[in-house]
Coordinates of C-alpha atoms in Angstrom, one line a residue:
Chain A
M285 CA 24.2 157.0 82.5
K286 CA 24.7 156.9 86.3
A287 CA 28.2 157.2 87.6
R288 CA 27.8 153.8 89.4
E289 CA 26.8 152.0 86.2
F290 CA 29.7 153.7 84.4
W291 CA 32.3 152.5 86.9
L292 CA 30.8 149.0 87.0
L293 CA 31.1 148.6 83.2
F294 CA 34.5 150.2 83.1
A295 CA 36.1 148.5 86.2
P296 CA 37.3 145.2 84.7
S297 CA 39.2 147.0 81.9
L298 CA 40.5 149.6 84.2
L299 CA 41.7 147.0 86.6
V300 CA 43.7 145.1 83.9
M301 CA 45.2 148.3 82.6
G302 CA 46.0 149.6 86.1
G303 CA 47.6 146.3 87.2
L304 CA 49.4 145.5 84.0
L305 CA 50.3 148.8 82.5
V306 CA 50.4 151.4 85.3
I307 CA 52.1 149.3 87.9
P308 CA 54.9 148.1 85.6
L309 CA 55.4 151.7 84.5
V310 CA 55.7 152.9 88.1
R311 CA 58.2 150.0 88.6
T312 CA 60.3 151.2 85.6
V313 CA 60.4 154.7 86.9
Q314 CA 61.4 153.4 90.4
W315 CA 64.1 151.1 88.9
S316 CA 65.6 154.0 86.9
F317 CA 66.8 155.5 90.2
E318 CA 68.1 152.2 91.6
S319 CA 70.9 149.7 91.2
V320 CA 68.8 146.6 90.8
H321 CA 68.8 142.9 89.6
Y322 CA 65.9 140.7 88.7
G323 CA 64.2 139.2 91.7
S324 CA 65.9 141.2 94.4
P325 CA 65.1 144.7 95.8
G326 CA 67.3 147.5 94.5
S327 CA 69.2 150.2 96.3
F328 CA 68.7 153.9 95.6
V329 CA 71.5 155.5 93.5
G330 CA 69.9 158.8 92.6
L331 CA 70.6 160.0 89.0
E332 CA 73.6 157.7 88.4
N333 CA 71.8 155.5 85.8
F334 CA 70.8 158.6 83.9
A335 CA 74.3 159.9 84.0
T336 CA 75.6 156.6 82.8
A337 CA 73.1 156.5 79.9
L338 CA 73.7 160.1 78.8
T339 CA 77.5 159.8 78.8
D340 CA 77.5 156.4 77.0
P341 CA 78.5 157.0 73.4
R342 CA 76.7 153.8 72.4
F343 CA 73.4 155.3 73.7
G344 CA 74.1 158.5 71.7
R345 CA 74.6 156.5 68.6
A346 CA 71.4 154.5 69.2
V347 CA 69.4 157.7 69.6
L348 CA 70.9 159.2 66.4
F349 CA 70.3 156.0 64.4
T350 CA 66.7 155.7 65.7
L351 CA 65.9 159.4 64.9
A352 CA 67.5 159.2 61.5
V353 CA 65.6 156.1 60.5
T354 CA 62.4 157.5 61.9
A355 CA 62.8 160.8 60.0
A356 CA 63.6 159.1 56.7
T357 CA 60.9 156.5 57.1
V358 CA 58.1 159.0 57.9
V359 CA 58.9 161.2 54.9
I360 CA 59.0 158.3 52.5
L361 CA 55.8 156.9 54.0
L362 CA 53.9 160.1 53.5
V363 CA 55.1 160.7 50.0
L364 CA 54.7 157.1 48.7
G365 CA 51.5 156.6 50.8
Y366 CA 49.9 159.7 49.2
L367 CA 50.9 158.8 45.6
I368 CA 49.8 155.2 45.9
A369 CA 46.5 156.1 47.7
T370 CA 45.8 158.6 44.8
A371 CA 46.4 155.8 42.3
I372 CA 44.3 153.3 44.1
N373 CA 41.5 155.9 44.5
R374 CA 41.2 155.8 40.7
I375 CA 40.7 152.1 40.3
T376 CA 37.4 150.4 41.2
R377 CA 37.1 146.8 40.0
S378 CA 40.5 145.5 41.0
R379 CA 40.7 147.5 44.2
P380 CA 39.9 144.6 46.6
I381 CA 42.7 142.5 45.1
V382 CA 45.2 145.4 45.2
L383 CA 44.3 146.2 48.8
G384 CA 44.5 142.5 49.8
I385 CA 48.0 142.2 48.3
M386 CA 49.1 145.5 49.9
L387 CA 47.9 144.4 53.3
V388 CA 50.1 141.3 53.3
S389 CA 53.2 143.1 54.5
Y390 CA 51.2 144.8 57.2
V391 CA 49.6 141.7 58.7
L392 CA 52.9 139.7 58.7
P393 CA 54.9 139.6 61.9
N394 CA 57.5 142.3 61.5
L395 CA 60.2 139.8 62.3
V396 CA 59.1 137.4 59.5
G397 CA 59.2 140.2 57.0
A398 CA 62.7 141.1 58.1
V399 CA 63.9 137.5 57.7
A400 CA 62.5 137.5 54.2
F401 CA 64.3 140.8 53.5
S402 CA 67.6 139.4 54.8
W403 CA 67.3 136.5 52.4
L404 CA 66.9 138.9 49.5
F405 CA 69.9 141.1 50.5
D406 CA 72.4 138.8 52.3
D407 CA 75.2 137.4 50.0
N408 CA 75.4 134.4 52.2
F409 CA 71.8 133.5 51.4
G410 CA 72.0 134.0 47.6
G411 CA 72.2 137.8 47.4
V412 CA 69.6 138.3 44.7
I413 CA 69.7 142.1 45.1
N414 CA 73.5 142.3 44.8
R415 CA 73.4 140.1 41.7
M416 CA 70.9 142.5 40.2
I417 CA 73.0 145.5 41.1
E418 CA 76.0 143.8 39.5
F419 CA 74.0 143.0 36.4
F420 CA 73.2 146.7 35.9
G421 CA 76.9 147.5 36.3
G422 CA 77.0 148.5 40.0
N423 CA 79.3 147.3 42.7
Q424 CA 78.5 144.8 45.4
V425 CA 77.0 146.4 48.4
L426 CA 77.8 145.3 52.0
W427 CA 74.2 145.4 53.3
F428 CA 74.9 143.9 56.7
T429 CA 78.4 145.2 57.7
D430 CA 78.5 148.7 56.3
Q431 CA 76.7 151.3 58.4
V432 CA 74.9 153.4 55.7
P433 CA 73.8 150.5 53.4
N434 CA 72.5 148.7 56.5
G435 CA 70.6 151.7 57.6
I436 CA 69.1 152.0 54.1
L437 CA 68.1 148.3 54.3
V438 CA 66.4 148.9 57.7
I439 CA 64.5 152.0 56.2
V440 CA 63.4 150.0 53.1
N441 CA 62.1 147.2 55.3
T442 CA 60.3 149.6 57.7
V443 CA 58.7 151.4 54.8
W444 CA 57.6 148.1 53.3
H445 CA 56.0 147.0 56.6
M446 CA 54.2 150.3 57.3
L447 CA 53.3 151.5 53.8
P448 CA 49.9 149.7 53.7
F449 CA 48.9 151.4 57.0
A450 CA 49.9 154.8 55.7
M451 CA 48.3 154.3 52.3
L452 CA 45.0 153.0 53.7
I453 CA 44.6 155.9 56.1
I454 CA 45.4 158.5 53.4
L455 CA 43.0 156.7 51.1
A456 CA 40.2 157.0 53.7
G457 CA 41.1 160.7 53.9
L458 CA 41.0 161.1 50.1
Q459 CA 37.6 159.6 50.0
G460 CA 36.4 162.2 52.4
V461 CA 37.4 165.1 50.1
P462 CA 34.1 166.5 48.7
T463 CA 33.8 166.0 45.0
E464 CA 32.5 169.5 44.7
L465 CA 35.8 170.8 45.9
R466 CA 37.7 169.1 43.2
E467 CA 35.2 170.1 40.5
A468 CA 35.5 173.7 41.6
G469 CA 39.2 173.4 41.2
I470 CA 38.9 172.0 37.7
I471 CA 36.5 174.8 36.7
D472 CA 38.9 177.4 38.0
G473 CA 41.5 175.8 35.7
A474 CA 43.7 174.1 38.3
R475 CA 46.1 171.6 36.8
A476 CA 46.5 168.2 38.5
V477 CA 49.6 169.1 40.5
Q478 CA 48.0 172.4 41.6
S479 CA 44.8 170.7 42.7
H480 CA 46.8 168.2 44.7
L481 CA 49.0 170.8 46.4
H482 CA 46.4 173.5 47.0
I483 CA 43.1 171.6 47.4
I484 CA 43.5 168.0 48.3
I485 CA 46.6 168.1 50.6
P486 CA 45.3 171.0 52.7
T487 CA 41.9 169.3 53.1
I488 CA 43.3 166.0 54.4
R489 CA 46.1 167.5 56.5
G490 CA 44.5 166.1 59.7
V491 CA 44.8 162.6 58.3
L492 CA 48.4 163.2 57.2
G493 CA 49.1 164.4 60.7
F494 CA 47.7 161.3 62.1
V495 CA 49.8 159.1 59.8
T496 CA 52.9 161.1 60.8
L497 CA 52.1 160.7 64.5
I498 CA 51.5 156.9 64.4
S499 CA 54.5 156.3 62.2
I500 CA 56.8 158.3 64.4
M501 CA 55.7 156.3 67.4
D502 CA 56.0 153.0 65.8
V503 CA 59.4 153.6 64.2
L504 CA 60.9 155.1 67.4
R505 CA 60.4 151.8 69.2
M506 CA 61.7 149.5 66.4
F507 CA 63.2 146.3 67.6
D508 CA 61.9 143.2 65.9
N509 CA 63.2 143.8 62.4
L510 CA 66.7 144.7 63.6
I511 CA 67.1 141.1 65.0
A512 CA 67.1 139.8 61.5
L513 CA 68.4 142.8 59.5
S514 CA 71.3 144.0 61.7
P515 CA 72.9 141.1 63.5
Q516 CA 76.0 143.3 64.1
A517 CA 74.0 146.4 65.0
A518 CA 76.2 147.3 68.0
S519 CA 79.5 147.2 66.2
I520 CA 78.4 149.1 63.1
G521 CA 76.5 151.7 65.1
N522 CA 73.1 150.7 63.9
E523 CA 71.4 149.9 67.2
S524 CA 68.0 151.2 67.9
I525 CA 67.1 152.6 71.4
M526 CA 65.1 149.5 72.2
L527 CA 67.8 147.1 71.0
Y528 CA 70.2 149.0 73.3
V529 CA 67.9 148.6 76.3
Y530 CA 67.5 144.9 75.4
S531 CA 71.3 144.3 75.3
V532 CA 72.0 146.1 78.7
A533 CA 69.0 144.8 80.6
F534 CA 67.9 141.4 79.3
A535 CA 69.9 139.7 76.5
D536 CA 72.1 136.8 77.5
G537 CA 71.5 137.3 81.2
A538 CA 72.3 141.0 81.2
Q539 CA 71.2 142.5 84.5
R540 CA 71.7 146.3 84.3
L541 CA 68.1 146.8 84.9
G542 CA 68.5 150.3 86.4
L543 CA 70.3 151.5 83.3
G544 CA 67.8 149.9 81.0
S545 CA 64.9 151.5 83.0
A546 CA 66.6 154.9 82.9
I547 CA 66.8 154.7 79.1
N548 CA 63.1 153.7 79.0
V549 CA 62.3 156.7 81.1
L550 CA 64.3 159.0 78.8
T551 CA 62.6 157.5 75.7
I552 CA 59.2 158.1 77.3
I553 CA 60.1 161.7 77.9
L554 CA 61.3 162.0 74.3
I555 CA 58.1 160.5 73.0
L556 CA 55.8 162.6 75.2
T557 CA 57.6 165.7 74.0
L558 CA 57.0 164.8 70.4
L559 CA 53.3 164.0 71.3
I560 CA 52.5 167.3 73.1
P561 CA 51.3 169.2 70.0
F562 CA 49.0 166.3 69.0
I563 CA 47.7 165.9 72.5
R564 CA 46.9 169.6 72.6
G565 CA 45.1 169.4 69.3
I566 CA 42.9 166.5 70.5
F567 CA 41.9 168.4 73.6
K568 CA 41.1 171.4 71.6
E569 CA 38.8 169.4 69.3
A570 CA 37.1 167.7 72.3
K571 CA 36.4 171.1 73.8
A572 CA 35.0 172.4 70.5
A573 CA 32.8 169.4 70.1
R574 CA 30.6 169.8 73.1
Chain B
M142 CA 26.1 170.1 63.6
T143 CA 29.1 169.5 65.8
Y144 CA 32.5 168.4 64.6
N145 CA 32.0 164.9 66.0
D146 CA 28.7 164.3 64.2
D147 CA 30.4 165.3 61.0
L148 CA 33.2 162.9 61.5
T149 CA 30.8 160.1 62.4
T150 CA 28.8 160.4 59.2
R151 CA 32.0 160.6 57.2
A152 CA 33.4 157.4 58.8
I153 CA 30.3 155.5 58.0
T154 CA 30.5 156.4 54.3
I155 CA 34.2 155.7 54.1
R156 CA 33.8 152.3 55.8
D157 CA 31.6 151.0 53.1
M158 CA 33.5 152.3 50.2
P159 CA 36.5 150.1 49.4
T160 CA 34.5 146.9 48.9
T161 CA 31.2 148.0 47.6
T162 CA 31.2 148.8 43.9
R163 CA 30.0 152.4 43.5
K164 CA 28.5 153.8 40.4
P165 CA 31.3 155.7 38.7
R166 CA 30.3 159.3 38.7
L167 CA 32.9 161.6 37.2
R168 CA 35.5 158.8 37.4
K169 CA 36.8 157.6 34.1
R170 CA 38.8 154.4 33.7
P171 CA 42.3 154.9 35.0
P172 CA 45.0 155.3 32.4
A173 CA 47.0 152.2 31.5
W174 CA 50.1 153.5 33.2
V175 CA 48.4 153.8 36.6
S176 CA 47.3 150.1 36.4
A177 CA 50.7 149.1 35.3
L178 CA 52.4 150.9 38.1
L179 CA 50.0 149.4 40.7
A180 CA 50.7 145.9 39.3
L181 CA 54.4 146.5 39.6
L182 CA 53.9 147.8 43.1
C183 CA 52.0 144.7 44.1
L184 CA 54.8 142.6 42.7
L185 CA 57.4 144.6 44.7
M186 CA 55.4 144.3 47.9
L187 CA 55.1 140.6 47.5
S188 CA 58.7 139.9 46.3
P189 CA 60.3 139.1 49.7
F190 CA 57.5 136.8 50.4
I191 CA 57.7 135.1 47.0
W192 CA 61.5 134.7 47.3
M193 CA 61.1 133.1 50.7
M194 CA 58.5 130.7 49.3
L195 CA 61.0 129.7 46.5
S196 CA 63.9 129.3 48.9
V197 CA 62.1 127.0 51.4
T198 CA 61.0 124.7 48.6
K199 CA 64.5 124.2 47.2
P200 CA 66.8 121.4 48.3
T201 CA 68.9 122.8 51.2
D202 CA 72.2 122.6 49.2
V203 CA 71.0 125.0 46.6
A204 CA 68.5 127.0 48.7
F205 CA 71.0 129.7 49.6
S206 CA 73.7 129.2 46.9
N207 CA 75.2 132.3 45.4
P208 CA 74.4 133.2 42.6
P209 CA 70.9 131.9 43.2
V210 CA 69.7 128.8 41.4
L211 CA 66.5 129.7 39.7
W212 CA 65.6 126.6 37.8
G213 CA 66.5 123.0 37.2
Y214 CA 66.2 122.0 40.9
Q215 CA 63.9 119.4 42.4
L216 CA 61.0 121.0 44.2
T217 CA 61.0 119.7 47.8
F218 CA 59.1 120.1 51.1
T219 CA 61.9 118.6 53.3
A220 CA 62.2 121.8 55.3
F221 CA 58.5 121.6 56.3
V222 CA 58.9 117.9 57.1
D223 CA 62.0 118.5 59.2
L224 CA 60.4 121.5 60.9
W225 CA 57.6 119.2 61.9
Q226 CA 59.7 116.3 63.0
T227 CA 62.9 117.7 64.4
T228 CA 61.6 120.8 66.3
Y229 CA 58.7 121.5 68.6
F230 CA 57.1 123.7 66.0
A231 CA 53.7 122.2 66.5
D232 CA 53.8 123.1 70.2
Y233 CA 54.9 126.6 69.4
L234 CA 52.2 127.0 66.8
V235 CA 49.6 125.8 69.4
N236 CA 51.0 128.3 72.0
T237 CA 50.8 131.1 69.5
L238 CA 47.2 130.3 68.6
V239 CA 46.2 129.8 72.3
V240 CA 47.8 133.2 73.2
A241 CA 46.1 135.0 70.3
V242 CA 42.6 133.4 70.9
V243 CA 42.7 133.8 74.7
S244 CA 43.9 137.4 74.6
T245 CA 41.3 138.3 71.9
L246 CA 38.5 136.8 74.0
I247 CA 39.5 138.5 77.3
A248 CA 40.2 141.8 75.5
L249 CA 36.7 141.8 74.0
V250 CA 34.9 140.7 77.2
I251 CA 36.4 143.4 79.3
G252 CA 36.7 145.9 76.4
I253 CA 33.1 145.9 75.2
P254 CA 31.5 147.1 78.4
A255 CA 34.3 149.7 79.0
A256 CA 34.0 151.0 75.5
Y257 CA 30.2 151.2 75.7
A258 CA 30.4 153.1 79.0
L259 CA 32.9 155.5 77.6
S260 CA 30.8 156.1 74.5
R261 CA 27.9 157.2 76.7
F262 CA 30.0 159.6 78.7
P263 CA 30.9 163.2 78.1
S264 CA 33.5 163.8 75.4
Y265 CA 36.3 165.1 77.6
I266 CA 36.6 161.6 79.1
S267 CA 36.8 160.2 75.5
A268 CA 39.5 162.8 74.7
L269 CA 41.5 161.7 77.7
L270 CA 41.1 158.1 76.7
L271 CA 42.3 158.8 73.2
V272 CA 45.3 160.6 74.6
L273 CA 46.0 157.6 76.9
A274 CA 45.5 155.2 74.1
L275 CA 48.1 157.1 72.0
V276 CA 50.5 157.5 74.9
F277 CA 50.3 153.8 75.8
R278 CA 50.7 152.8 72.2
A279 CA 53.8 155.0 72.0
L280 CA 55.4 153.6 75.1
P281 CA 58.7 151.8 74.7
R282 CA 57.5 148.2 75.1
F283 CA 60.4 147.3 77.4
A284 CA 59.2 149.9 80.0
V285 CA 56.2 147.6 80.5
A286 CA 57.7 144.2 79.5
L287 CA 60.7 144.1 81.9
P288 CA 58.7 144.8 85.1
M289 CA 56.2 142.3 83.8
Y290 CA 59.0 139.7 83.6
D291 CA 60.1 140.5 87.1
I292 CA 56.5 140.3 88.4
S293 CA 55.6 137.2 86.6
R294 CA 58.6 135.4 88.0
A295 CA 57.7 136.6 91.5
L296 CA 54.1 135.3 91.0
G297 CA 55.3 132.0 89.5
I298 CA 53.4 132.5 86.2
Y299 CA 56.5 133.2 84.1
D300 CA 56.6 131.1 80.9
T301 CA 52.9 130.4 80.8
T302 CA 50.6 131.1 77.9
F303 CA 48.2 132.7 80.3
A304 CA 50.8 135.3 81.5
L305 CA 51.6 136.2 77.9
A306 CA 48.0 136.4 76.9
I307 CA 46.9 138.6 79.8
A308 CA 50.0 140.8 79.2
L309 CA 48.9 141.3 75.6
V310 CA 45.4 142.0 76.6
A311 CA 46.7 144.9 78.8
I312 CA 49.1 146.2 76.2
N313 CA 46.4 146.3 73.5
Q314 CA 43.5 147.3 75.7
P315 CA 43.8 151.1 75.1
F316 CA 43.6 150.6 71.4
T317 CA 40.8 148.0 71.7
I318 CA 38.5 150.3 73.7
W319 CA 39.3 153.3 71.6
L320 CA 38.3 151.4 68.4
L321 CA 35.2 149.9 70.0
R322 CA 34.2 153.2 71.5
N323 CA 34.2 154.8 68.0
F324 CA 31.8 152.1 66.8
F325 CA 29.5 152.4 69.8
A326 CA 29.4 156.2 69.4
E327 CA 27.7 155.6 66.0
I328 CA 24.7 153.9 67.6
P329 CA 22.1 156.5 68.7
R330 CA 21.6 156.9 72.4
E331 CA 17.8 156.9 71.8
L332 CA 18.1 153.1 71.3
D333 CA 19.5 152.6 74.8
E334 CA 16.6 154.6 76.3
A335 CA 14.0 152.8 74.3
A336 CA 15.3 149.4 75.4
M337 CA 15.6 150.6 79.0
I338 CA 12.0 151.8 79.0
D339 CA 10.9 148.4 77.7
G340 CA 12.3 147.0 80.9
C341 CA 15.9 146.0 80.0
T342 CA 18.6 146.5 82.6
R343 CA 21.7 148.2 81.4
I344 CA 23.6 144.9 81.2
G345 CA 20.7 143.1 79.6
M346 CA 20.4 145.9 77.0
L347 CA 24.1 145.7 76.3
R348 CA 23.8 142.0 75.7
R349 CA 20.5 141.9 73.7
V350 CA 20.6 145.1 71.8
M351 CA 24.1 146.6 71.6
I352 CA 26.2 143.5 70.9
P353 CA 24.1 142.2 68.1
L354 CA 24.1 145.7 66.5
M355 CA 27.9 146.0 67.0
G356 CA 28.7 142.7 65.2
P357 CA 31.0 144.3 62.5
G358 CA 32.6 146.6 65.0
I359 CA 33.4 143.8 67.4
L360 CA 34.7 141.6 64.6
T361 CA 37.0 144.5 63.5
A362 CA 38.4 145.0 67.0
G363 CA 38.7 141.2 67.4
I364 CA 40.7 140.8 64.2
F365 CA 43.1 143.6 65.2
V366 CA 43.7 142.2 68.7
F367 CA 44.2 138.7 67.3
L368 CA 46.7 140.0 64.7
F369 CA 48.6 142.0 67.2
A370 CA 48.9 139.0 69.5
F371 CA 49.8 136.7 66.6
Q372 CA 52.6 139.0 65.5
E373 CA 54.0 139.9 68.9
Y374 CA 57.7 139.2 69.2
L375 CA 59.1 141.4 71.9
T376 CA 56.7 140.6 74.8
A377 CA 56.8 136.9 74.0
L378 CA 60.6 137.0 74.0
V379 CA 60.6 138.5 77.5
L380 CA 57.8 136.5 79.0
T381 CA 58.4 133.0 77.7
D382 CA 61.2 130.5 77.9
T383 CA 60.6 127.0 76.7
S384 CA 57.1 125.7 77.5
S385 CA 55.1 128.6 76.2
K386 CA 57.4 129.8 73.4
T387 CA 55.6 131.3 70.4
V388 CA 56.5 131.0 66.7
P389 CA 58.1 134.4 66.2
V390 CA 60.4 133.7 69.1
F391 CA 61.2 130.3 67.7
I392 CA 62.0 131.8 64.3
A393 CA 64.4 134.3 65.9
T394 CA 66.3 131.6 67.7
Q395 CA 66.7 129.7 64.4
L396 CA 68.5 132.6 62.8
G397 CA 72.3 132.6 62.8
Q398 CA 72.4 128.9 63.1
T399 CA 73.0 126.3 60.4
L400 CA 71.5 126.6 56.9
P401 CA 69.0 123.8 57.3
M402 CA 67.8 125.5 60.5
L403 CA 67.5 128.7 58.7
Q404 CA 65.4 127.0 56.0
Q405 CA 63.2 125.6 58.7
A406 CA 62.7 129.1 60.1
G407 CA 61.6 130.1 56.6
A408 CA 59.2 127.2 56.5
A409 CA 57.9 128.2 59.9
S410 CA 57.5 131.8 58.6
M411 CA 55.5 130.5 55.6
L412 CA 53.2 128.5 57.8
L413 CA 52.7 131.5 60.1
T414 CA 52.1 133.7 57.1
I415 CA 49.4 131.7 55.3
P416 CA 46.6 132.2 57.9
V417 CA 47.3 135.9 58.3
V418 CA 47.4 136.4 54.5
A419 CA 44.0 134.6 54.4
I420 CA 42.8 137.1 57.0
A421 CA 44.1 140.0 54.9
F422 CA 41.9 138.9 52.0
I423 CA 38.8 137.5 53.7
A424 CA 38.5 140.2 56.4
Q425 CA 39.9 143.0 54.3
K426 CA 36.7 145.0 54.8
Y427 CA 37.1 145.0 58.6
L428 CA 40.8 145.7 58.5
V429 CA 40.2 148.7 56.2
A430 CA 37.3 149.8 58.4
G431 CA 39.4 149.6 61.6
L432 CA 42.3 151.5 60.1
S433 CA 40.2 154.3 58.5
D434 CA 37.9 154.6 61.4
G435 CA 40.7 155.2 63.8
A436 CA 42.3 157.7 61.5
V437 CA 39.3 159.7 60.5
K438 CA 38.2 160.0 64.0
G439 CA 41.6 160.6 65.4

């Protein structure tokens, strides 16, 4: 393909991405060094916004909460996703139905799922879960006003939302494991657990890495579900980074755009740092391919 | 054989697996406990949804009572009627659909040629694209949405369905072209050359040969872009006010208000859910293909 043809075909898409992704991003970086309000030009303040963000204990709590939820969610997603994919890999006839049901929580808007969760857990809305806990002899849990239970609620909801994604990708990986490899393991006398640990998991580690990568990225920027699940997020210390940005730079006429942008820039740096090993891997593969 | 070729063949095999019934080779029927566990899992995954369905069809005075009323109440659809009559839900639903359809169409019209061009180009560009797709997917949404808000106000297109639709096209574009590129890469280049020798121009070939061949791939990408737009809350929250509000934003504003309003939010959620659940079942093959294709190639 000639270079001119390439650019002709690629131009419309590039124009949209350049105009609507790159320009806003540049604006964010620029704002992060300014004291600025919507609709009016800002004035340069150097690193003041970054200093404000990094010394704000509320930002620190938001980062800690976000990282904790991310770590817990990713581990649970990998373990449950693997176990369920293994089980689904063994059924044949009922697979379309099971996959269809599993996909429901993935295709639902995140916010809708969170509202449904809040109805299950909130005592003001019936509190089914607490009634069940009491029935089995436990104590009533304050799912919305107590930091740790609220964090658990957020994790459970996030896992519920992302499990189908993790499971489907791991399932695709499992189906790519050559049957000969498993048979060889059986002949060598490997028990089920051993064959999972020493044969299957090492074979699909690329797929597991991909699930980890996407889950980390998606959980780090969580926002939608907290609107319904953690209405008092700020006061109980369960704010996510994005919720914090929202509350300083947009909600209820908030105007600290410089501070919000500085936090966005810091988040981008955090995410890029986490992505570096994966990016390196992709480039290595591309080089090896041709 | 290069690594890429290997992945391509694997992706094709995997894509067809979940829905076609394969002859069981070594596979025996799963033990009963596996089936039982999976059934329980399905029930658990659906339980928030089922509970919401029950709550919105109860009379408002018992819908949220504690302990919950499980039987002996009169089944009612008042919440749905009220939602329709006392709020602008119909408008919000139309907005949501318009945004989703428009952004899907634009995304495909600009994404297909771009993806095709990339699939016919050396792989380091593809690798760069993949990295960009990942990075843009990982971006904190507000880093893009807040400047978009400022710019859309300056341009006078704030709170229009078009501004939201085009914003979502851009946000989802890296994912769209990455997915489409993977499907194009599976079509042998010899086909392009044959068509070009027969006198097709590059564009004519794309239209007459590639797009018909790419049917399933385009459908897959289209379904994903549609779903992403349909689900979007954050961008819609920032870029809309009253006249182009979408259903997720409406649902959020109903929270923390009165119980009847909360029940209406539930009814709105149900109405929003039914079409996407239908998609989950009808278009399952494409959803699974899109997810596993991205993964296996990634």
